[in-house]
Backbone atoms as SQL, in Angstrom:
CREATE TABLE atoms (id INTEGER PRIMARY KEY, chain TEXT, resi INTEGER, resn TEXT, atom TEXT, x REAL, y REAL, z REAL);
INSERT INTO atoms VALUES
  (1, 'A', 1, 'MET', 'N', 90.539, 260.640, 215.760),
  (2, 'A', 1, 'MET', 'CA', 91.815, 260.058, 216.099),
  (3, 'A', 1, 'MET', 'C', 91.831, 259.710, 217.580),
  (4, 'A', 2, 'LYS', 'N', 92.532, 258.666, 217.885),
  (5, 'A', 2, 'LYS', 'CA', 92.646, 258.214, 219.259),
  (6, 'A', 2, 'LYS', 'C', 94.086, 258.366, 219.713),
  (7, 'A', 3, 'GLU', 'N', 94.241, 258.714, 220.982),
  (8, 'A', 3, 'GLU', 'CA', 95.586, 258.830, 221.526),
  (9, 'A', 3, 'GLU', 'C', 96.128, 257.440, 221.798),
  (10, 'A', 4, 'ALA', 'N', 97.378, 257.218, 221.419),
  (11, 'A', 4, 'ALA', 'CA', 98.011, 255.917, 221.631),
  (12, 'A', 4, 'ALA', 'C', 99.413, 256.133, 222.190),
  (13, 'A', 5, 'VAL', 'N', 99.864, 255.193, 222.980),
  (14, 'A', 5, 'VAL', 'CA', 101.208, 255.259, 223.535),
  (15, 'A', 5, 'VAL', 'C', 102.029, 254.153, 222.875),
  (16, 'A', 6, 'THR', 'N', 103.162, 254.541, 222.308),
  (17, 'A', 6, 'THR', 'CA', 104.019, 253.568, 221.638),
  (18, 'A', 6, 'THR', 'C', 104.829, 252.790, 222.656),
  (19, 'A', 7, 'SER', 'N', 105.572, 251.801, 222.189),
  (20, 'A', 7, 'SER', 'CA', 106.394, 250.984, 223.082),
  (21, 'A', 7, 'SER', 'C', 107.502, 251.804, 223.750),
  (22, 'A', 8, 'PHE', 'N', 107.780, 252.991, 223.206),
  (23, 'A', 8, 'PHE', 'CA', 108.802, 253.848, 223.800),
  (24, 'A', 8, 'PHE', 'C', 108.198, 254.869, 224.752),
  (25, 'A', 9, 'GLY', 'N', 106.887, 254.752, 225.000),
  (26, 'A', 9, 'GLY', 'CA', 106.231, 255.675, 225.916),
  (27, 'A', 9, 'GLY', 'C', 105.888, 257.016, 225.283),
  (28, 'A', 10, 'ILE', 'N', 106.011, 257.104, 223.970),
  (29, 'A', 10, 'ILE', 'CA', 105.718, 258.352, 223.260),
  (30, 'A', 10, 'ILE', 'C', 104.240, 258.349, 222.883),
  (31, 'A', 11, 'THR', 'N', 103.570, 259.443, 223.165),
  (32, 'A', 11, 'THR', 'CA', 102.160, 259.562, 222.825),
  (33, 'A', 11, 'THR', 'C', 102.034, 259.992, 221.369),
  (34, 'A', 12, 'SER', 'N', 101.165, 259.328, 220.648),
  (35, 'A', 12, 'SER', 'CA', 100.884, 259.704, 219.261),
  (36, 'A', 12, 'SER', 'C', 99.385, 259.621, 219.045),
  (37, 'A', 13, 'MET', 'N', 98.936, 260.133, 217.924),
  (38, 'A', 13, 'MET', 'CA', 97.530, 260.064, 217.594),
  (39, 'A', 13, 'MET', 'C', 97.328, 258.919, 216.608),
  (40, 'A', 14, 'ALA', 'N', 96.571, 257.914, 217.035),
  (41, 'A', 14, 'ALA', 'CA', 96.288, 256.769, 216.181),
  (42, 'A', 14, 'ALA', 'C', 95.097, 257.099, 215.291),
  (43, 'A', 15, 'LEU', 'N', 95.229, 256.853, 214.032),
  (44, 'A', 15, 'LEU', 'CA', 94.181, 257.128, 213.077),
  (45, 'A', 15, 'LEU', 'C', 93.256, 255.922, 212.973),
  (46, 'A', 16, 'ASP', 'N', 91.983, 256.151, 213.050),
  (47, 'A', 16, 'ASP', 'CA', 90.988, 255.095, 212.872),
  (48, 'A', 16, 'ASP', 'C', 90.789, 254.935, 211.363),
  (49, 'A', 17, 'LYS', 'N', 91.603, 254.066, 210.751),
  (50, 'A', 17, 'LYS', 'CA', 91.602, 253.935, 209.294),
  (51, 'A', 17, 'LYS', 'C', 90.259, 253.479, 208.750),
  (52, 'A', 18, 'GLU', 'N', 89.662, 252.490, 209.376),
  (53, 'A', 18, 'GLU', 'CA', 88.375, 252.001, 208.879),
  (54, 'A', 18, 'GLU', 'C', 87.300, 253.069, 209.035),
  (55, 'A', 19, 'GLY', 'N', 87.282, 253.735, 210.172),
  (56, 'A', 19, 'GLY', 'CA', 86.316, 254.814, 210.390),
  (57, 'A', 19, 'GLY', 'C', 86.502, 255.939, 209.395),
  (58, 'A', 20, 'SER', 'N', 87.749, 256.253, 209.100),
  (59, 'A', 20, 'SER', 'CA', 88.051, 257.295, 208.119),
  (60, 'A', 20, 'SER', 'C', 87.569, 256.889, 206.730),
  (61, 'A', 21, 'ARG', 'N', 87.769, 255.622, 206.365),
  (62, 'A', 21, 'ARG', 'CA', 87.293, 255.123, 205.065),
  (63, 'A', 21, 'ARG', 'C', 85.776, 255.250, 204.943),
  (64, 'A', 22, 'VAL', 'N', 85.091, 254.892, 206.012),
  (65, 'A', 22, 'VAL', 'CA', 83.633, 254.974, 206.022),
  (66, 'A', 22, 'VAL', 'C', 83.188, 256.425, 205.891),
  (67, 'A', 23, 'TRP', 'N', 83.818, 257.306, 206.650),
  (68, 'A', 23, 'TRP', 'CA', 83.486, 258.742, 206.629),
  (69, 'A', 23, 'TRP', 'C', 83.704, 259.326, 205.234),
  (70, 'A', 24, 'ARG', 'N', 84.848, 259.003, 204.623),
  (71, 'A', 24, 'ARG', 'CA', 85.132, 259.487, 203.268),
  (72, 'A', 24, 'ARG', 'C', 84.143, 258.881, 202.263),
  (73, 'A', 25, 'GLY', 'N', 83.730, 257.647, 202.489),
  (74, 'A', 25, 'GLY', 'CA', 82.732, 257.028, 201.622),
  (75, 'A', 25, 'GLY', 'C', 81.401, 257.764, 201.687),
  (76, 'A', 26, 'ARG', 'N', 81.071, 258.253, 202.856),
  (77, 'A', 26, 'ARG', 'CA', 79.832, 259.024, 203.008),
  (78, 'A', 26, 'ARG', 'C', 79.934, 260.363, 202.279),
  (79, 'A', 27, 'ILE', 'N', 81.115, 260.974, 202.315),
  (80, 'A', 27, 'ILE', 'CA', 81.317, 262.203, 201.532),
  (81, 'A', 27, 'ILE', 'C', 81.137, 261.889, 200.050),
  (82, 'A', 28, 'ARG', 'N', 81.712, 260.789, 199.614),
  (83, 'A', 28, 'ARG', 'CA', 81.574, 260.369, 198.212),
  (84, 'A', 28, 'ARG', 'C', 80.104, 260.210, 197.845),
  (85, 'A', 29, 'ASP', 'N', 79.334, 259.571, 198.707),
  (86, 'A', 29, 'ASP', 'CA', 77.909, 259.372, 198.456),
  (87, 'A', 29, 'ASP', 'C', 77.172, 260.708, 198.334),
  (88, 'A', 30, 'ILE', 'N', 77.509, 261.652, 199.197),
  (89, 'A', 30, 'ILE', 'CA', 76.882, 262.979, 199.149),
  (90, 'A', 30, 'ILE', 'C', 77.216, 263.663, 197.823),
  (91, 'A', 31, 'LEU', 'N', 78.475, 263.584, 197.416),
  (92, 'A', 31, 'LEU', 'CA', 78.853, 264.209, 196.144),
  (93, 'A', 31, 'LEU', 'C', 78.089, 263.589, 194.984),
  (94, 'A', 32, 'ASN', 'N', 77.941, 262.273, 195.001),
  (95, 'A', 32, 'ASN', 'CA', 77.236, 261.588, 193.918),
  (96, 'A', 32, 'ASN', 'C', 75.727, 261.844, 193.937),
  (97, 'A', 33, 'ARG', 'N', 75.135, 261.880, 195.101),
  (98, 'A', 33, 'ARG', 'CA', 73.683, 262.037, 195.202),
  (99, 'A', 33, 'ARG', 'C', 73.228, 263.487, 195.132),
  (100, 'A', 34, 'GLN', 'N', 73.950, 264.376, 195.806),
  (101, 'A', 34, 'GLN', 'CA', 73.471, 265.744, 195.947),
  (102, 'A', 34, 'GLN', 'C', 74.195, 266.761, 195.080),
  (103, 'A', 35, 'TRP', 'N', 75.458, 266.565, 194.854),
  (104, 'A', 35, 'TRP', 'CA', 76.224, 267.576, 194.115),
  (105, 'A', 35, 'TRP', 'C', 76.116, 267.291, 192.621),
  (106, 'A', 36, 'ASP', 'N', 76.755, 266.283, 192.118),
  (107, 'A', 36, 'ASP', 'CA', 76.670, 265.792, 190.741),
  (108, 'A', 36, 'ASP', 'C', 76.415, 266.864, 189.678),
  (109, 'A', 37, 'PRO', 'N', 77.332, 267.832, 189.529),
  (110, 'A', 37, 'PRO', 'CA', 77.107, 268.898, 188.549),
  (111, 'A', 37, 'PRO', 'C', 77.104, 268.406, 187.097),
  (112, 'A', 38, 'ILE', 'N', 77.708, 267.259, 186.840),
  (113, 'A', 38, 'ILE', 'CA', 77.729, 266.721, 185.478),
  (114, 'A', 38, 'ILE', 'C', 76.400, 266.037, 185.180),
  (115, 'A', 39, 'GLY', 'N', 75.898, 265.292, 186.149),
  (116, 'A', 39, 'GLY', 'CA', 74.610, 264.619, 186.006),
  (117, 'A', 39, 'GLY', 'C', 74.736, 263.187, 185.522),
  (118, 'A', 40, 'GLY', 'N', 74.317, 262.245, 186.374),
  (119, 'A', 40, 'GLY', 'CA', 74.273, 260.839, 186.008),
  (120, 'A', 40, 'GLY', 'C', 75.604, 260.200, 185.682),
  (121, 'A', 41, 'CYS', 'N', 76.616, 260.505, 186.443),
  (122, 'A', 41, 'CYS', 'CA', 77.963, 259.978, 186.193),
  (123, 'A', 41, 'CYS', 'C', 78.210, 258.659, 186.910),
  (124, 'A', 42, 'PRO', 'N', 79.282, 257.967, 186.516),
  (125, 'A', 42, 'PRO', 'CA', 79.684, 256.758, 187.256),
  (126, 'A', 42, 'PRO', 'C', 79.994, 257.116, 188.710),
  (127, 'A', 43, 'VAL', 'N', 79.871, 256.147, 189.613),
  (128, 'A', 43, 'VAL', 'CA', 80.032, 256.420, 191.045),
  (129, 'A', 43, 'VAL', 'C', 81.425, 256.916, 191.424),
  (130, 'A', 44, 'ASP', 'N', 82.417, 256.697, 190.583),
  (131, 'A', 44, 'ASP', 'CA', 83.771, 257.161, 190.918),
  (132, 'A', 44, 'ASP', 'C', 84.108, 258.519, 190.290),
  (133, 'A', 45, 'GLU', 'N', 83.145, 259.149, 189.662),
  (134, 'A', 45, 'GLU', 'CA', 83.390, 260.397, 188.924),
  (135, 'A', 45, 'GLU', 'C', 83.983, 261.512, 189.795),
  (136, 'A', 46, 'TYR', 'N', 83.537, 261.618, 191.019),
  (137, 'A', 46, 'TYR', 'CA', 83.964, 262.728, 191.880),
  (138, 'A', 46, 'TYR', 'C', 84.964, 262.308, 192.946),
  (139, 'A', 47, 'ASP', 'N', 85.523, 261.120, 192.815),
  (140, 'A', 47, 'ASP', 'CA', 86.483, 260.621, 193.805),
  (141, 'A', 47, 'ASP', 'C', 87.683, 261.550, 193.977),
  (142, 'A', 48, 'SER', 'N', 88.081, 262.221, 192.922),
  (143, 'A', 48, 'SER', 'CA', 89.257, 263.097, 193.021),
  (144, 'A', 48, 'SER', 'C', 89.006, 264.308, 193.914),
  (145, 'A', 49, 'TYR', 'N', 87.754, 264.586, 194.231),
  (146, 'A', 49, 'TYR', 'CA', 87.421, 265.721, 195.095),
  (147, 'A', 49, 'TYR', 'C', 87.274, 265.315, 196.564),
  (148, 'A', 50, 'VAL', 'N', 87.048, 264.051, 196.823),
  (149, 'A', 50, 'VAL', 'CA', 86.753, 263.572, 198.181),
  (150, 'A', 50, 'VAL', 'C', 87.911, 263.874, 199.138),
  (151, 'A', 51, 'GLY', 'N', 89.137, 263.577, 198.732),
  (152, 'A', 51, 'GLY', 'CA', 90.286, 263.777, 199.612),
  (153, 'A', 51, 'GLY', 'C', 90.460, 265.214, 200.050),
  (154, 'A', 52, 'LYS', 'N', 90.337, 266.134, 199.104),
  (155, 'A', 52, 'LYS', 'CA', 90.496, 267.561, 199.419),
  (156, 'A', 52, 'LYS', 'C', 89.380, 268.027, 200.343),
  (157, 'A', 53, 'ILE', 'N', 88.151, 267.638, 200.034),
  (158, 'A', 53, 'ILE', 'CA', 87.024, 268.040, 200.872),
  (159, 'A', 53, 'ILE', 'C', 87.171, 267.453, 202.275),
  (160, 'A', 54, 'ALA', 'N', 87.537, 266.182, 202.368),
  (161, 'A', 54, 'ALA', 'CA', 87.740, 265.548, 203.671),
  (162, 'A', 54, 'ALA', 'C', 88.830, 266.267, 204.460),
  (163, 'A', 55, 'ALA', 'N', 89.923, 266.600, 203.798),
  (164, 'A', 55, 'ALA', 'CA', 91.014, 267.312, 204.471),
  (165, 'A', 55, 'ALA', 'C', 90.568, 268.693, 204.944),
  (166, 'A', 56, 'MET', 'N', 89.791, 269.370, 204.116),
  (167, 'A', 56, 'MET', 'CA', 89.305, 270.696, 204.504),
  (168, 'A', 56, 'MET', 'C', 88.419, 270.612, 205.742),
  (169, 'A', 57, 'VAL', 'N', 87.508, 269.641, 205.764),
  (170, 'A', 57, 'VAL', 'CA', 86.623, 269.476, 206.922),
  (171, 'A', 57, 'VAL', 'C', 87.436, 269.095, 208.151),
  (172, 'A', 58, 'ARG', 'N', 88.355, 268.156, 207.984),
  (173, 'A', 58, 'ARG', 'CA', 89.206, 267.719, 209.092),
  (174, 'A', 58, 'ARG', 'C', 90.011, 268.888, 209.661),
  (175, 'A', 59, 'ASP', 'N', 90.422, 269.809, 208.776),
  (176, 'A', 59, 'ASP', 'CA', 91.232, 270.954, 209.196),
  (177, 'A', 59, 'ASP', 'C', 90.389, 272.167, 209.579),
  (178, 'A', 60, 'ASN', 'N', 89.085, 271.946, 209.772),
  (179, 'A', 60, 'ASN', 'CA', 88.159, 272.995, 210.230),
  (180, 'A', 60, 'ASN', 'C', 88.012, 274.159, 209.256),
  (181, 'A', 61, 'ALA', 'N', 87.994, 273.864, 207.964),
  (182, 'A', 61, 'ALA', 'CA', 87.768, 274.906, 206.964),
  (183, 'A', 61, 'ALA', 'C', 86.373, 275.498, 207.171),
  (184, 'A', 62, 'THR', 'N', 86.248, 276.755, 206.853),
  (185, 'A', 62, 'THR', 'CA', 84.950, 277.425, 206.959),
  (186, 'A', 62, 'THR', 'C', 84.042, 276.993, 205.813),
  (187, 'A', 63, 'ASP', 'N', 82.753, 277.241, 205.979),
  (188, 'A', 63, 'ASP', 'CA', 81.821, 276.972, 204.886),
  (189, 'A', 63, 'ASP', 'C', 82.182, 277.814, 203.663),
  (190, 'A', 64, 'GLU', 'N', 82.640, 279.028, 203.901),
  (191, 'A', 64, 'GLU', 'CA', 83.047, 279.902, 202.795),
  (192, 'A', 64, 'GLU', 'C', 84.204, 279.279, 202.002),
  (193, 'A', 65, 'ALA', 'N', 85.171, 278.700, 202.700),
  (194, 'A', 65, 'ALA', 'CA', 86.298, 278.054, 202.015),
  (195, 'A', 65, 'ALA', 'C', 85.810, 276.845, 201.209),
  (196, 'A', 66, 'LEU', 'N', 84.899, 276.077, 201.787),
  (197, 'A', 66, 'LEU', 'CA', 84.339, 274.943, 201.051),
  (198, 'A', 66, 'LEU', 'C', 83.550, 275.425, 199.834),
  (199, 'A', 67, 'MET', 'N', 82.797, 276.518, 199.985),
  (200, 'A', 67, 'MET', 'CA', 82.053, 277.087, 198.848),
  (201, 'A', 67, 'MET', 'C', 83.015, 277.472, 197.724),
  (202, 'A', 68, 'LYS', 'N', 84.113, 278.105, 198.080),
  (203, 'A', 68, 'LYS', 'CA', 85.094, 278.505, 197.067),
  (204, 'A', 68, 'LYS', 'C', 85.665, 277.279, 196.352),
  (205, 'A', 69, 'TYR', 'N', 85.879, 276.201, 197.095),
  (206, 'A', 69, 'TYR', 'CA', 86.393, 274.988, 196.476),
  (207, 'A', 69, 'TYR', 'C', 85.367, 274.404, 195.502),
  (208, 'A', 70, 'PHE', 'N', 84.107, 274.329, 195.921),
  (209, 'A', 70, 'PHE', 'CA', 83.072, 273.818, 195.021),
  (210, 'A', 70, 'PHE', 'C', 82.917, 274.729, 193.799),
  (211, 'A', 71, 'GLU', 'N', 83.028, 276.024, 194.012),
  (212, 'A', 71, 'GLU', 'CA', 82.947, 276.959, 192.875),
  (213, 'A', 71, 'GLU', 'C', 84.094, 276.709, 191.897),
  (214, 'A', 72, 'TRP', 'N', 85.300, 276.553, 192.427),
  (215, 'A', 72, 'TRP', 'CA', 86.447, 276.250, 191.564),
  (216, 'A', 72, 'TRP', 'C', 86.212, 274.940, 190.812),
  (217, 'A', 73, 'ALA', 'N', 85.745, 273.916, 191.518),
  (218, 'A', 73, 'ALA', 'CA', 85.537, 272.605, 190.905),
  (219, 'A', 73, 'ALA', 'C', 84.550, 272.689, 189.748),
  (220, 'A', 74, 'GLU', 'N', 83.427, 273.368, 189.963),
  (221, 'A', 74, 'GLU', 'CA', 82.395, 273.445, 188.932),
  (222, 'A', 74, 'GLU', 'C', 82.767, 274.397, 187.795),
  (223, 'A', 75, 'ALA', 'N', 83.097, 275.624, 188.156),
  (224, 'A', 75, 'ALA', 'CA', 83.261, 276.666, 187.146),
  (225, 'A', 75, 'ALA', 'C', 84.604, 276.605, 186.427),
  (226, 'A', 76, 'VAL', 'N', 85.654, 276.227, 187.137),
  (227, 'A', 76, 'VAL', 'CA', 86.992, 276.245, 186.544),
  (228, 'A', 76, 'VAL', 'C', 87.441, 274.836, 186.152),
  (229, 'A', 77, 'HIS', 'N', 87.542, 273.945, 187.119),
  (230, 'A', 77, 'HIS', 'CA', 88.093, 272.611, 186.854),
  (231, 'A', 77, 'HIS', 'C', 87.241, 271.819, 185.865),
  (232, 'A', 78, 'MET', 'N', 85.924, 271.862, 186.051),
  (233, 'A', 78, 'MET', 'CA', 85.039, 271.151, 185.124),
  (234, 'A', 78, 'MET', 'C', 84.702, 271.998, 183.899),
  (235, 'A', 79, 'GLY', 'N', 84.984, 273.300, 183.987),
  (236, 'A', 79, 'GLY', 'CA', 84.800, 274.187, 182.842),
  (237, 'A', 79, 'GLY', 'C', 83.366, 274.564, 182.531),
  (238, 'A', 80, 'PHE', 'N', 82.482, 274.547, 183.524),
  (239, 'A', 80, 'PHE', 'CA', 81.084, 274.869, 183.265),
  (240, 'A', 80, 'PHE', 'C', 80.810, 276.367, 183.169),
  (241, 'A', 81, 'ASP', 'N', 81.743, 277.197, 183.620),
  (242, 'A', 81, 'ASP', 'CA', 81.550, 278.654, 183.634),
  (243, 'A', 81, 'ASP', 'C', 80.291, 279.073, 184.392),
  (244, 'A', 82, 'ARG', 'N', 79.861, 278.221, 185.304),
  (245, 'A', 82, 'ARG', 'CA', 78.726, 278.526, 186.168),
  (246, 'A', 82, 'ARG', 'C', 78.947, 277.815, 187.500),
  (247, 'A', 83, 'PHE', 'N', 78.191, 278.256, 188.482),
  (248, 'A', 83, 'PHE', 'CA', 78.308, 277.662, 189.805),
  (249, 'A', 83, 'PHE', 'C', 76.950, 277.704, 190.473),
  (250, 'A', 84, 'ASP', 'N', 76.486, 276.587, 190.966),
  (251, 'A', 84, 'ASP', 'CA', 75.206, 276.495, 191.659),
  (252, 'A', 84, 'ASP', 'C', 75.464, 276.594, 193.165),
  (253, 'A', 85, 'ALA', 'N', 75.435, 277.821, 193.674),
  (254, 'A', 85, 'ALA', 'CA', 75.743, 278.069, 195.080),
  (255, 'A', 85, 'ALA', 'C', 74.717, 277.426, 196.012),
  (256, 'A', 86, 'GLU', 'N', 73.464, 277.416, 195.624),
  (257, 'A', 86, 'GLU', 'CA', 72.424, 276.814, 196.465),
  (258, 'A', 86, 'GLU', 'C', 72.675, 275.318, 196.637),
  (259, 'A', 87, 'ARG', 'N', 73.013, 274.660, 195.546),
  (260, 'A', 87, 'ARG', 'CA', 73.309, 273.222, 195.625),
  (261, 'A', 87, 'ARG', 'C', 74.540, 272.991, 196.510),
  (262, 'A', 88, 'ALA', 'N', 75.568, 273.818, 196.342),
  (263, 'A', 88, 'ALA', 'CA', 76.788, 273.670, 197.132),
  (264, 'A', 88, 'ALA', 'C', 76.509, 273.866, 198.618),
  (265, 'A', 89, 'ARG', 'N', 75.654, 274.834, 198.960),
  (266, 'A', 89, 'ARG', 'CA', 75.304, 275.055, 200.370),
  (267, 'A', 89, 'ARG', 'C', 74.634, 273.809, 200.959),
  (268, 'A', 90, 'ALA', 'N', 73.741, 273.177, 200.194),
  (269, 'A', 90, 'ALA', 'CA', 73.065, 271.966, 200.660),
  (270, 'A', 90, 'ALA', 'C', 74.060, 270.825, 200.835),
  (271, 'A', 91, 'VAL', 'N', 75.010, 270.711, 199.913),
  (272, 'A', 91, 'VAL', 'CA', 76.038, 269.665, 199.995),
  (273, 'A', 91, 'VAL', 'C', 76.915, 269.884, 201.222),
  (274, 'A', 92, 'ILE', 'N', 77.324, 271.107, 201.442),
  (275, 'A', 92, 'ILE', 'CA', 78.163, 271.436, 202.600),
  (276, 'A', 92, 'ILE', 'C', 77.412, 271.116, 203.894),
  (277, 'A', 93, 'ALA', 'N', 76.142, 271.459, 203.947),
  (278, 'A', 93, 'ALA', 'CA', 75.339, 271.155, 205.152),
  (279, 'A', 93, 'ALA', 'C', 75.278, 269.648, 205.392),
  (280, 'A', 94, 'SER', 'N', 75.106, 268.877, 204.332),
  (281, 'A', 94, 'SER', 'CA', 75.061, 267.414, 204.480),
  (282, 'A', 94, 'SER', 'C', 76.408, 266.861, 204.944),
  (283, 'A', 95, 'ILE', 'N', 77.489, 267.411, 204.409),
  (284, 'A', 95, 'ILE', 'CA', 78.822, 266.975, 204.834),
  (285, 'A', 95, 'ILE', 'C', 79.055, 267.334, 206.295),
  (286, 'A', 96, 'ARG', 'N', 78.638, 268.515, 206.690),
  (287, 'A', 96, 'ARG', 'CA', 78.790, 268.938, 208.092),
  (288, 'A', 96, 'ARG', 'C', 78.012, 268.006, 209.032),
  (289, 'A', 97, 'GLU', 'N', 76.855, 267.521, 208.580),
  (290, 'A', 97, 'GLU', 'CA', 76.053, 266.617, 209.403),
  (291, 'A', 97, 'GLU', 'C', 76.784, 265.313, 209.704),
  (292, 'A', 98, 'LEU', 'N', 77.751, 264.961, 208.866),
  (293, 'A', 98, 'LEU', 'CA', 78.540, 263.747, 209.115),
  (294, 'A', 98, 'LEU', 'C', 79.418, 263.891, 210.355),
  (295, 'A', 99, 'GLY', 'N', 79.700, 265.113, 210.728),
  (296, 'A', 99, 'GLY', 'CA', 80.605, 265.357, 211.847),
  (297, 'A', 99, 'GLY', 'C', 82.055, 265.253, 211.395),
  (298, 'A', 100, 'THR', 'N', 82.937, 265.296, 212.350),
  (299, 'A', 100, 'THR', 'CA', 84.357, 265.226, 212.037),
  (300, 'A', 100, 'THR', 'C', 84.785, 263.773, 211.827),
  (301, 'A', 101, 'PRO', 'N', 85.900, 263.577, 211.134),
  (302, 'A', 101, 'PRO', 'CA', 86.334, 262.200, 210.888),
  (303, 'A', 101, 'PRO', 'C', 86.725, 261.511, 212.191),
  (304, 'A', 102, 'PRO', 'N', 86.557, 260.206, 212.212),
  (305, 'A', 102, 'PRO', 'CA', 86.927, 259.447, 213.421),
  (306, 'A', 102, 'PRO', 'C', 88.431, 259.472, 213.678);
């Protein structure tokens, strides 16, 4: 986010919308390429998870909190009754490599 001054002299944080879209798209790519617990799904299959994950990273969630979210997604929400923690750790590391949103 960039600091911006409005016409009234009030400072606000301007959101880099295009940069944010690109960053979220990279999260989507990671979920599709590295996570993909269902296997071979359409590219929009995990879109419903991108927003929550992006918000968690933006809000400085711990890796443990992200792990719990991936565990919930796989074992509960998708109903697999299993969780691949090693895969989730690799996904989290790749997401962290993206850095914080613009």
